[in-house]
Amino acid sequence: DIQMTQSPSSLSASVGDRVTITCRASQGISNNLVWFQQKPGQAPKSLIYAASSLQSGVPSRFSGSGSGTDFTLTITSLQPEDFATYYCLQYYDYPSSFGQGTRLEIK
Amino acid sequence: QVQLVESGGGAVQPGRSLRLSCAASGFTFSHYAMHWVRQAPGKGLEWVAVIWSDGTNRHYSDSVKGRFTVSRDNSENTLYLQMSSLRDEDTAVYYCARSSSAIPWNYWGQGTLVTVSS
């Protein structure tokens, strides 16, 4: 099974900052990675698919990159509504697997 | 608009069974693979199961294999998760999600809570 290691587990930042979250797969997964955002009490929301494609309606301050085993989610110019928990998911092979999550908090 | 509405959650004793449903609308249900994902209280997301658009193929996480069965009724636009031999650790909010090869994982339901406790 493929393991997804996400870092950091938590992150403090200020409005306007640029932040980067990383996800590493235990084996190559090509670009079969999705990034999600989840706010308390809500379902996850897809931000990025195929490692770097922006889901419809997602602001362009979100971007994804990577292929193979190493992936990043970058948020430029943080907005108040961006403080949430972020997860990666690999869909290269089953069982699919999520990263442990990164909690993004206001500094 | 695309809607996924889960139902069937509730409180159940360990060892018992429960069936969850996910009613789909606003899209051609039979064209999409469907997933179940769960989230234990205060914990991260855990992928549970997937079923192909035509129901011909299914996969499960190791934690539920042999106890849970995913199925679908494309004529009723409904996804199911039959859960048997429930354990305390199955307590979670269960979400259904839609996926396609073109745009994976782009819609989720709001979830239904399953509580397993004696």
GROMACS .gro file of C-alpha atoms in nm:
model
  225
    1ASP     CA    1   0.000   0.000   0.000
    2ILE     CA    2   0.110   0.358  -0.069
    3GLN     CA    3   0.175   0.578   0.234
    4MET     CA    4   0.136   0.955   0.213
    5THR     CA    5   0.350   1.164   0.448
    6GLN     CA    6   0.234   1.522   0.481
    7SER     CA    7   0.425   1.806   0.646
    8PRO     CA    8   0.411   2.011   0.850
    9SER     CA    9   0.131   1.879   1.070
   10SER     CA   10   0.052   2.236   1.174
   11LEU     CA   11   0.151   2.579   1.057
   12SER     CA   12   0.098   2.932   1.186
   13ALA     CA   13   0.086   3.216   0.939
   14SER     CA   14  -0.051   3.565   0.892
   15VAL     CA   15  -0.292   3.710   0.642
   16GLY     CA   16  -0.095   3.796   0.330
   17ASP     CA   17   0.175   3.531   0.387
   18ARG     CA   18   0.279   3.266   0.137
   19VAL     CA   19   0.271   2.909   0.270
   20THR     CA   20   0.377   2.572   0.134
   21ILE     CA   21   0.257   2.229   0.240
   22THR     CA   22   0.428   1.915   0.120
   23CYS     CA   23   0.320   1.558   0.062
   24ARG     CA   24   0.553   1.268  -0.005
   25ALA     CA   25   0.441   0.932  -0.141
   26SER     CA   26   0.612   0.609  -0.040
   27GLN     CA   27   0.637   0.517  -0.409
   28GLY     CA   28   0.584   0.696  -0.737
   29ILE     CA   29   0.226   0.799  -0.806
   30SER     CA   30   0.281   0.998  -1.128
   31ASN     CA   31   0.058   1.306  -1.089
   32ASN     CA   32  -0.238   1.124  -0.932
   33LEU     CA   33  -0.276   1.355  -0.634
   34VAL     CA   34  -0.557   1.573  -0.503
   35TRP     CA   35  -0.539   1.849  -0.243
   36PHE     CA   36  -0.839   1.918  -0.020
   37GLN     CA   37  -0.933   2.194   0.222
   38GLN     CA   38  -1.154   2.119   0.521
   39LYS     CA   39  -1.308   2.363   0.764
   40PRO     CA   40  -1.457   2.255   1.100
   41GLY     CA   41  -1.795   2.089   1.063
   42GLN     CA   42  -1.777   2.088   0.684
   43ALA     CA   43  -1.707   1.832   0.416
   44PRO     CA   44  -1.370   1.850   0.243
   45LYS     CA   45  -1.347   2.067  -0.066
   46SER     CA   46  -1.126   1.977  -0.358
   47LEU     CA   47  -0.872   2.244  -0.453
   48ILE     CA   48  -0.625   2.081  -0.690
   49TYR     CA   49  -0.641   1.757  -0.892
   50ALA     CA   50  -0.380   1.584  -1.107
   51ALA     CA   51  -0.122   1.749  -0.878
   52SER     CA   52  -0.142   2.089  -1.044
   53SER     CA   53  -0.486   2.146  -1.202
   54LEU     CA   54  -0.709   2.396  -1.025
   55GLN     CA   55  -1.063   2.281  -0.955
   56SER     CA   56  -1.331   2.504  -1.100
   57GLY     CA   57  -1.412   2.799  -0.877
   58VAL     CA   58  -1.097   2.775  -0.664
   59PRO     CA   59  -0.903   3.103  -0.631
   60SER     CA   60  -0.580   3.128  -0.827
   61ARG     CA   61  -0.378   3.193  -0.508
   62PHE     CA   62  -0.387   2.814  -0.466
   63SER     CA   63  -0.142   2.615  -0.676
   64GLY     CA   64  -0.001   2.265  -0.678
   65SER     CA   65   0.314   2.112  -0.818
   66GLY     CA   66   0.508   1.789  -0.822
   67SER     CA   67   0.516   1.447  -0.979
   68GLY     CA   68   0.639   1.106  -0.880
   69THR     CA   69   0.682   1.111  -0.503
   70ASP     CA   70   0.707   1.478  -0.397
   71PHE     CA   71   0.424   1.730  -0.412
   72THR     CA   72   0.354   2.077  -0.283
   73LEU     CA   73   0.049   2.293  -0.225
   74THR     CA   74   0.125   2.664  -0.221
   75ILE     CA   75  -0.108   2.937  -0.107
   76THR     CA   76   0.006   3.288  -0.194
   77SER     CA   77  -0.130   3.590  -0.010
   78LEU     CA   78  -0.326   3.405   0.261
   79GLN     CA   79  -0.681   3.522   0.316
   80PRO     CA   80  -0.881   3.486   0.642
   81GLU     CA   81  -1.098   3.216   0.483
   82ASP     CA   82  -0.791   3.001   0.405
   83PHE     CA   83  -0.730   2.905   0.767
   84ALA     CA   84  -0.836   2.541   0.767
   85THR     CA   85  -0.695   2.189   0.752
   86TYR     CA   86  -0.544   2.064   0.426
   87TYR     CA   87  -0.509   1.704   0.309
   88CYS     CA   88  -0.347   1.533   0.015
   89LEU     CA   89  -0.481   1.211  -0.137
   90GLN     CA   90  -0.323   0.971  -0.385
   91TYR     CA   91  -0.548   0.802  -0.636
   92TYR     CA   92  -0.274   0.624  -0.832
   93ASP     CA   93  -0.355   0.288  -0.681
   94TYR     CA   94  -0.600   0.129  -0.444
   95PRO     CA   95  -0.631   0.149  -0.154
   96SER     CA   96  -0.628   0.525  -0.196
   97SER     CA   97  -0.461   0.705   0.093
   98PHE     CA   98  -0.469   1.047   0.256
   99GLY     CA   99  -0.191   1.241   0.418
  100GLN     CA  100  -0.227   1.307   0.790
  101GLY     CA  101  -0.339   1.666   0.736
  102THR     CA  102  -0.190   2.012   0.793
  103ARG     CA  103  -0.370   2.251   1.024
  104LEU     CA  104  -0.315   2.609   0.909
  105GLU     CA  105  -0.370   2.854   1.192
  106ILE     CA  106  -0.367   3.229   1.224
  107LYS     CA  107  -0.050   3.368   1.384
  108GLN     CA  108  -2.655   2.135  -0.943
  109VAL     CA  109  -2.465   1.832  -0.820
  110GLN     CA  110  -2.592   1.702  -0.488
  111LEU     CA  111  -2.484   1.407  -0.278
  112VAL     CA  112  -2.691   1.339   0.033
  113GLU     CA  113  -2.588   1.071   0.279
  114SER     CA  114  -2.833   0.907   0.518
  115GLY     CA  115  -2.865   0.603   0.740
  116GLY     CA  116  -2.623   0.698   1.014
  117GLY     CA  117  -2.701   0.663   1.381
  118ALA     CA  118  -2.607   0.486   1.702
  119VAL     CA  119  -2.548   0.111   1.688
  120GLN     CA  120  -2.401  -0.149   1.920
  121PRO     CA  121  -2.072  -0.326   1.846
  122GLY     CA  122  -2.118  -0.632   1.628
  123ARG     CA  123  -2.436  -0.502   1.466
  124SER     CA  124  -2.495  -0.387   1.109
  125LEU     CA  125  -2.595  -0.063   0.943
  126ARG     CA  126  -2.652   0.046   0.584
  127LEU     CA  127  -2.564   0.393   0.464
  128SER     CA  128  -2.708   0.550   0.151
  129CYS     CA  129  -2.588   0.834  -0.069
  130ALA     CA  130  -2.854   0.984  -0.296
  131ALA     CA  131  -2.713   1.155  -0.603
  132SER     CA  132  -2.874   1.419  -0.820
  133GLY     CA  133  -2.781   1.684  -1.074
  134PHE     CA  134  -2.554   1.462  -1.282
  135THR     CA  135  -2.548   1.130  -1.467
  136PHE     CA  136  -2.477   0.903  -1.173
  137SER     CA  137  -2.395   0.600  -1.387
  138HIS     CA  138  -2.097   0.782  -1.543
  139TYR     CA  139  -1.901   0.823  -1.220
  140ALA     CA  140  -1.704   0.611  -0.978
  141MET     CA  141  -1.812   0.670  -0.620
  142HIS     CA  142  -1.612   0.661  -0.298
  143TRP     CA  143  -1.680   0.636   0.071
  144VAL     CA  144  -1.448   0.824   0.307
  145ARG     CA  145  -1.475   0.848   0.683
  146GLN     CA  146  -1.347   1.075   0.956
  147ALA     CA  147  -1.335   0.971   1.320
  148PRO     CA  148  -1.405   1.250   1.571
  149GLY     CA  149  -1.111   1.490   1.581
  150LYS     CA  150  -0.910   1.278   1.338
  151GLY     CA  151  -0.803   1.290   0.975
  152LEU     CA  152  -0.968   1.155   0.664
  153GLU     CA  153  -0.962   0.782   0.588
  154TRP     CA  154  -1.049   0.637   0.249
  155VAL     CA  155  -1.292   0.344   0.287
  156ALA     CA  156  -1.412   0.208  -0.046
  157VAL     CA  157  -1.472   0.273  -0.416
  158ILE     CA  158  -1.708   0.127  -0.673
  159TRP     CA  159  -1.671   0.168  -1.047
  160SER     CA  160  -1.939   0.353  -1.243
  161ASP     CA  161  -2.095   0.029  -1.369
  162GLY     CA  162  -2.045  -0.154  -1.040
  163THR     CA  163  -1.809  -0.410  -1.192
  164ASN     CA  164  -1.513  -0.333  -0.970
  165ARG     CA  165  -1.477  -0.246  -0.602
  166HIS     CA  166  -1.188  -0.187  -0.365
  167TYR     CA  167  -1.172  -0.152   0.012
  168SER     CA  168  -0.935  -0.032   0.280
  169ASP     CA  169  -0.775  -0.306   0.486
  170SER     CA  170  -0.958  -0.180   0.795
  171VAL     CA  171  -1.303  -0.261   0.650
  172LYS     CA  172  -1.232  -0.543   0.403
  173GLY     CA  173  -1.455  -0.840   0.469
  174ARG     CA  174  -1.693  -0.638   0.688
  175PHE     CA  175  -1.816  -0.358   0.459
  176THR     CA  176  -1.971  -0.389   0.113
  177VAL     CA  177  -2.012  -0.102  -0.131
  178SER     CA  178  -2.285  -0.123  -0.393
  179ARG     CA  179  -2.488   0.104  -0.615
  180ASP     CA  180  -2.822   0.120  -0.793
  181ASN     CA  181  -2.776   0.327  -1.107
  182SER     CA  182  -3.149   0.317  -1.178
  183GLU     CA  183  -3.212   0.485  -0.842
  184ASN     CA  184  -2.902   0.708  -0.848
  185THR     CA  185  -2.800   0.576  -0.508
  186LEU     CA  186  -2.477   0.451  -0.355
  187TYR     CA  187  -2.475   0.221  -0.054
  188LEU     CA  188  -2.236   0.107   0.216
  189GLN     CA  189  -2.341  -0.205   0.403
  190MET     CA  190  -2.148  -0.218   0.728
  191SER     CA  191  -2.137  -0.539   0.931
  192SER     CA  192  -1.958  -0.652   1.247
  193LEU     CA  193  -1.924  -0.290   1.351
  194ARG     CA  194  -1.652  -0.195   1.595
  195ASP     CA  195  -1.599   0.103   1.823
  196GLU     CA  196  -1.329   0.227   1.584
  197ASP     CA  197  -1.581   0.250   1.300
  198THR     CA  198  -1.732   0.552   1.476
  199ALA     CA  199  -1.697   0.838   1.227
  200VAL     CA  200  -1.867   1.074   0.990
  201TYR     CA  201  -1.906   0.890   0.660
  202TYR     CA  202  -1.888   1.087   0.337
  203CYS     CA  203  -1.961   0.984  -0.019
  204ALA     CA  204  -1.769   1.149  -0.300
  205ARG     CA  205  -1.785   1.152  -0.678
  206SER     CA  206  -1.488   1.095  -0.902
  207SER     CA  207  -1.406   1.059  -1.269
  208SER     CA  208  -1.087   1.007  -1.462
  209ALA     CA  209  -1.122   1.354  -1.609
  210ILE     CA  210  -1.181   1.545  -1.285
  211PRO     CA  211  -1.124   1.330  -0.978
  212TRP     CA  212  -1.286   1.385  -0.643
  213ASN     CA  213  -1.470   1.706  -0.718
  214TYR     CA  214  -1.792   1.664  -0.517
  215TRP     CA  215  -1.864   1.541  -0.167
  216GLY     CA  216  -2.175   1.496   0.039
  217GLN     CA  217  -2.214   1.654   0.383
  218GLY     CA  218  -2.168   1.326   0.568
  219THR     CA  219  -2.364   1.107   0.807
  220LEU     CA  220  -2.249   1.021   1.159
  221VAL     CA  221  -2.216   0.660   1.270
  222THR     CA  222  -2.162   0.597   1.639
  223VAL     CA  223  -2.070   0.247   1.750
  224SER     CA  224  -2.103   0.206   2.124
  225SER     CA  225  -2.245  -0.029   2.377
   0.00000   0.00000   0.00000
